CSV table of C-alpha atoms in Angstrom, one decimal:
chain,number,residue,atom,x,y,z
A,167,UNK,CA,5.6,-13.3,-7.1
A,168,UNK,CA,6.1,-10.0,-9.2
A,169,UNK,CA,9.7,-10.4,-9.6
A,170,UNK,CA,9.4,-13.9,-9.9
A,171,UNK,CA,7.4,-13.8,-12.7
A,172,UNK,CA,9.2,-10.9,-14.5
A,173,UNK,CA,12.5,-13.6,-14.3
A,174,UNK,CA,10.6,-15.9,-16.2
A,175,UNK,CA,9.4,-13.8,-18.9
A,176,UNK,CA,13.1,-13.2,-19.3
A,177,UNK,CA,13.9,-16.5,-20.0
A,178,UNK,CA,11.4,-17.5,-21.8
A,179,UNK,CA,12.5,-15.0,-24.2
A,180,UNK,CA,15.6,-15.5,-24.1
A,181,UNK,CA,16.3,-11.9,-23.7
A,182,UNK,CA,17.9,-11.6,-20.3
A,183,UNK,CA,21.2,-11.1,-18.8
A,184,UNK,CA,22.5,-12.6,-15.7
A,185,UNK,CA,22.9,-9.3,-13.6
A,186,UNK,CA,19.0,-8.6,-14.5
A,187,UNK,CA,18.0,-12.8,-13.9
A,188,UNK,CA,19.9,-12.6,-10.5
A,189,UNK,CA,18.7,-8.9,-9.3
A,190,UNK,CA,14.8,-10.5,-10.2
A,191,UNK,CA,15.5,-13.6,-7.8
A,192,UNK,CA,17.0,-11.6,-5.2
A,193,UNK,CA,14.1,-9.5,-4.9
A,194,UNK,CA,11.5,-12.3,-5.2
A,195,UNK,CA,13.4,-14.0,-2.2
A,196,UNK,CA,13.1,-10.6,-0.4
A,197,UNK,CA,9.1,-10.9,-1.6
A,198,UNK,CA,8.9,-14.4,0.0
A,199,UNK,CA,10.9,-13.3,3.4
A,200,UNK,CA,8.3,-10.3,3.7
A,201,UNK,CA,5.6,-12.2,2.9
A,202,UNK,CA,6.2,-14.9,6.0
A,203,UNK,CA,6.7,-12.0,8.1
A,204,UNK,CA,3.5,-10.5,7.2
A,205,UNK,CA,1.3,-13.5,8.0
A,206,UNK,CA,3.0,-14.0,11.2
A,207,UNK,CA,2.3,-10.6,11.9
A,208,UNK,CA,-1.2,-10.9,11.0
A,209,UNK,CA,-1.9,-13.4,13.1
A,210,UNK,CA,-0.7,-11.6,16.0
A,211,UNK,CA,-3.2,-9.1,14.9
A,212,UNK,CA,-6.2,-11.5,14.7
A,213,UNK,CA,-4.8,-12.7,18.0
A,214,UNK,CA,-5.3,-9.6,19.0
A,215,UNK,CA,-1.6,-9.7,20.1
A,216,UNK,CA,0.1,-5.7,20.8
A,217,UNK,CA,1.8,-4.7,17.8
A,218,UNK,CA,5.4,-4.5,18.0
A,219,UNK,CA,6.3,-1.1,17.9
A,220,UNK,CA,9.5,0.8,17.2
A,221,UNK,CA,10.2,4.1,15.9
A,222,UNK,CA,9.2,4.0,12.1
A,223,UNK,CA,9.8,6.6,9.8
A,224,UNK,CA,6.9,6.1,7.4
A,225,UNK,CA,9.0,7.7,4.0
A,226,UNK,CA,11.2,4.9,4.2
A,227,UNK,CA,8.2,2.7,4.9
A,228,UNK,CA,6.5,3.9,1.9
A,229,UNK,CA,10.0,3.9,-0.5
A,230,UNK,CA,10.4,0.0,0.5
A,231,UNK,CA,7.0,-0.9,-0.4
A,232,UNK,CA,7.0,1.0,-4.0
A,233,UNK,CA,10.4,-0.7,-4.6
A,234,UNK,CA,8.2,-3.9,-4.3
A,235,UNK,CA,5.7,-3.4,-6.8
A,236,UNK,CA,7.9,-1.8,-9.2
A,237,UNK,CA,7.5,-4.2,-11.4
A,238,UNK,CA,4.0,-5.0,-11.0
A,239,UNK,CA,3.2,-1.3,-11.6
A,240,UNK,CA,5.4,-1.2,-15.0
A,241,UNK,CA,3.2,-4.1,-16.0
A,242,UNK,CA,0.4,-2.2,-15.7
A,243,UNK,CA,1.8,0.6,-17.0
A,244,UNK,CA,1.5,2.8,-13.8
A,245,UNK,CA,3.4,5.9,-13.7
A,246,UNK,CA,3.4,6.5,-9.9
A,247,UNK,CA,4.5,10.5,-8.3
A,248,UNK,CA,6.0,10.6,-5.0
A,249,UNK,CA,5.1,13.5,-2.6
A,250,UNK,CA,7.2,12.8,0.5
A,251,UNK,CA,8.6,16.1,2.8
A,252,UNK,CA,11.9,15.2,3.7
A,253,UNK,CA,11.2,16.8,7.5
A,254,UNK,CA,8.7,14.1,8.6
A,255,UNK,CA,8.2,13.3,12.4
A,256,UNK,CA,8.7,9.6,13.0
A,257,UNK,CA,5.5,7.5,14.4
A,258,UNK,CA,5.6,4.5,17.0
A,259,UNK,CA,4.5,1.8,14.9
A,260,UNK,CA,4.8,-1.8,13.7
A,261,UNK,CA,6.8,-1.3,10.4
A,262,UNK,CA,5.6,-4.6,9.1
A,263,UNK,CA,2.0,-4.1,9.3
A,264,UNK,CA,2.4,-0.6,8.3
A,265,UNK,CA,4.1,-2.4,5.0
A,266,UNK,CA,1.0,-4.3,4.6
A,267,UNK,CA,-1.2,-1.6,4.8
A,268,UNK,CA,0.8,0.5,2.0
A,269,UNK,CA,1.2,-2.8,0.0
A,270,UNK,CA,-3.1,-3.5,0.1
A,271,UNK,CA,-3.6,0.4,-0.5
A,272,UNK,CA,-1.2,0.6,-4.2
A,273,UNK,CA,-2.3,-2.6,-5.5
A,274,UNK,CA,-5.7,-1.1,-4.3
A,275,UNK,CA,-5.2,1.7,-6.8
A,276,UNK,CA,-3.4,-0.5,-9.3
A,277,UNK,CA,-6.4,-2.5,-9.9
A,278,UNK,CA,-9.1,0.5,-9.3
A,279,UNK,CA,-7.1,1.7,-13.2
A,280,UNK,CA,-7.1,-1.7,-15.1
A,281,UNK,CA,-9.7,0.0,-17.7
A,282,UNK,CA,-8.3,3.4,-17.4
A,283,UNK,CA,-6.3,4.5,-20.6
A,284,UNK,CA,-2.8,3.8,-20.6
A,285,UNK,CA,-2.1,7.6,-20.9
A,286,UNK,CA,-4.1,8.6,-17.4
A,287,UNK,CA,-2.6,5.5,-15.0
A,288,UNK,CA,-1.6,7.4,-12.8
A,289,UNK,CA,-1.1,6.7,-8.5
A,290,UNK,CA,-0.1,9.6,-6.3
A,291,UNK,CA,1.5,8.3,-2.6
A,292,UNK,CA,1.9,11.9,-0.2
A,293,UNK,CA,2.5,12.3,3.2
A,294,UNK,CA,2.7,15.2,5.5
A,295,UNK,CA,1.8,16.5,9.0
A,296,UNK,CA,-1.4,17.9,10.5
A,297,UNK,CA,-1.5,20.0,13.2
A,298,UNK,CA,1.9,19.1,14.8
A,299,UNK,CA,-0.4,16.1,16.0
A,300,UNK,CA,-0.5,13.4,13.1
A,301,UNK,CA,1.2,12.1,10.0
A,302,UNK,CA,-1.3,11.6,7.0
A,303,UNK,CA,-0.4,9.3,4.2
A,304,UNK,CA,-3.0,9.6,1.0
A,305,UNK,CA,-2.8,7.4,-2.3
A,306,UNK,CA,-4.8,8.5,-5.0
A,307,UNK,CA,-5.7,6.5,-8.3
A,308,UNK,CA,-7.3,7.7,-11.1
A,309,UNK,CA,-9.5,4.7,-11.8
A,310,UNK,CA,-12.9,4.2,-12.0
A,311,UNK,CA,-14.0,5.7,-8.4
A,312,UNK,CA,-16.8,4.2,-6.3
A,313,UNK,CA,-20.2,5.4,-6.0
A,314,UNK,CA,-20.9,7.8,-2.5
A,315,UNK,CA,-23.2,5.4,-0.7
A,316,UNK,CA,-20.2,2.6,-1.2
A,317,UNK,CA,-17.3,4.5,0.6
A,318,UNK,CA,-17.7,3.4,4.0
A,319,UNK,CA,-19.0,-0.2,3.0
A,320,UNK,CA,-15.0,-0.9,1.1
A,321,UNK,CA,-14.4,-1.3,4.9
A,322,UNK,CA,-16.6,-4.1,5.1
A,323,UNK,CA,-15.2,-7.6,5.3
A,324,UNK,CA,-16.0,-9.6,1.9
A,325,UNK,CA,-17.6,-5.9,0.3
A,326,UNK,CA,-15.6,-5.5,-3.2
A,327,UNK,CA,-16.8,-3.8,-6.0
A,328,UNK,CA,-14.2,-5.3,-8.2
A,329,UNK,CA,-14.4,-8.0,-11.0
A,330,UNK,CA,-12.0,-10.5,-8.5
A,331,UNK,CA,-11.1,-10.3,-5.0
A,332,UNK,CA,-11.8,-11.0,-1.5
A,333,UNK,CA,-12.6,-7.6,-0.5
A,334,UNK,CA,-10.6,-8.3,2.7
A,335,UNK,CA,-7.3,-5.6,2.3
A,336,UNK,CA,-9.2,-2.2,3.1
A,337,UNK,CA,-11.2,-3.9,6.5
A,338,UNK,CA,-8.0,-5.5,7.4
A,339,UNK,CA,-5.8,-2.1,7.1
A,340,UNK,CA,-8.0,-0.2,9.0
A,341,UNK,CA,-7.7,-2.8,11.7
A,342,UNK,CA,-3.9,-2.5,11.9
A,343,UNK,CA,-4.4,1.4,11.7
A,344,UNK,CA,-6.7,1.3,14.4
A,345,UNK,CA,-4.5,-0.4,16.4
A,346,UNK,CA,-1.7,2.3,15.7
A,347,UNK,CA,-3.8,4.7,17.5
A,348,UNK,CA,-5.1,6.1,13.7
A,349,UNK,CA,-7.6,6.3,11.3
A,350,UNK,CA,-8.3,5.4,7.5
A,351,UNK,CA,-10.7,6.6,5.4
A,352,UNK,CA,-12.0,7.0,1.7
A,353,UNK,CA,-12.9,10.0,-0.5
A,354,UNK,CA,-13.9,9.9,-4.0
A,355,UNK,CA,-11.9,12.8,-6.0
A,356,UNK,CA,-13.4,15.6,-7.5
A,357,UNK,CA,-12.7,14.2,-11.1
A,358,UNK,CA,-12.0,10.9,-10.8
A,359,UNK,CA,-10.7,7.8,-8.8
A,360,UNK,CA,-10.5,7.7,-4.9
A,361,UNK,CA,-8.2,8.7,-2.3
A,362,UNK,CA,-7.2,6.2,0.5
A,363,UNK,CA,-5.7,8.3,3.2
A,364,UNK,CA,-4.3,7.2,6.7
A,365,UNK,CA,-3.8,9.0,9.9
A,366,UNK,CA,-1.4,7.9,12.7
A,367,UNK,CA,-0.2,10.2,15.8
A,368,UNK,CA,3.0,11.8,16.2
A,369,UNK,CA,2.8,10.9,19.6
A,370,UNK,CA,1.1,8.2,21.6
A,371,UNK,CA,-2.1,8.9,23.1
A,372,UNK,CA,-3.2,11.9,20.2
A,373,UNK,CA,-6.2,10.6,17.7
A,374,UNK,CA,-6.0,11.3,14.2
């Protein structure tokens, strides 16, 4: 929808060229493919359905996903640093669902810095390893944070503390991380905004 969008606004003002009109629609057709992959996926998850699980190295995961909001986040004037080791173990995992979780957790932050000053809009995405055991993926925002006694409700189905939404992305990506074996949690930072960090083992079997 992103890219989509951004096509139009090109044409509208008539300020567009054919290699940028035709680069847009290719990646809103990637969007739509994604997207339809993503519900079926889900449903195999409410279904409670095994995952499909290959070998996923979650850098690439992580690269794809920021390729797809790119354009979201220059509209909001994001300026998002990556933190990515170049050395990281692969994980078993379902690549798709892992997708949806990165997706739900940057647009999380996205929206957590709509009345944050242009100048400060910034999203940090890091992974590493702990302990030889897990790979940790954080993404920190430096919105408008949530209050302590609110951390563990975000993970509560319908609990939002913004203006719109569903408040259904965090309960629903800590189901798929569950079901990788992992864990996701929330921290508020020491100045301001919240981290959103997931866990998922190396190998199968060790806990996050």
């Amino acid at each position: 929808a992103n890219y989509a969008q951004a096509a139009l606004r090109r044409v509208r003002s008539n300020e567009w060229s054919r290699e940028e009109l035709t680069e847009c629609l290719e990646k809103a057709s990637q969007q739509a493919l994604l997207a339809g992959e993503i519900i079926k996926r889900l449903r195999r998850l409410v279904s409670k359905r095994p995952p499909e699980q290959t070998e996923t190295d979650l850098n690439d995961t992580i690269r794809d996903v920021l390729e797809m909001v790119r354009a979201e986040a220059e509209g909001r004037e994001v300026h998002v640093r990556l933190e990515l080791p170049e050395e990281l173990p692969r994980v078993r995992a379902d690549r798709i669902q892992l997708q949806q979780v990165m997706l739900n957790l940057v647009r999380n932050g996205f929206e957590a810095m709509q009345h944050t000053p242009t100048e400060e809009r910034r999203l940090s995405v890091e992974s590493r390893v702990i302990d030889h055991e897990c790979v940790a993926v954080s993404v920190t925002d430096h919105g408008e944070g949530c209050e302590a006694q609110h951390l563990d409700r975000l993970f509560e189905p319908f609990f939002t503390t913004k203006e719109q939404g569903l408040g259904m992305g965090l309960p629903i990506s800590r189901s798929i991380i569950e079901s990788h074996g992992g864990r996701l949690t929330a921290q508020s930072n020491l100045t301001r905004g919240l981290t959103l960090e997931f866990t998922l083992p190396i190998r199968p079997g060790v806990a996050g």
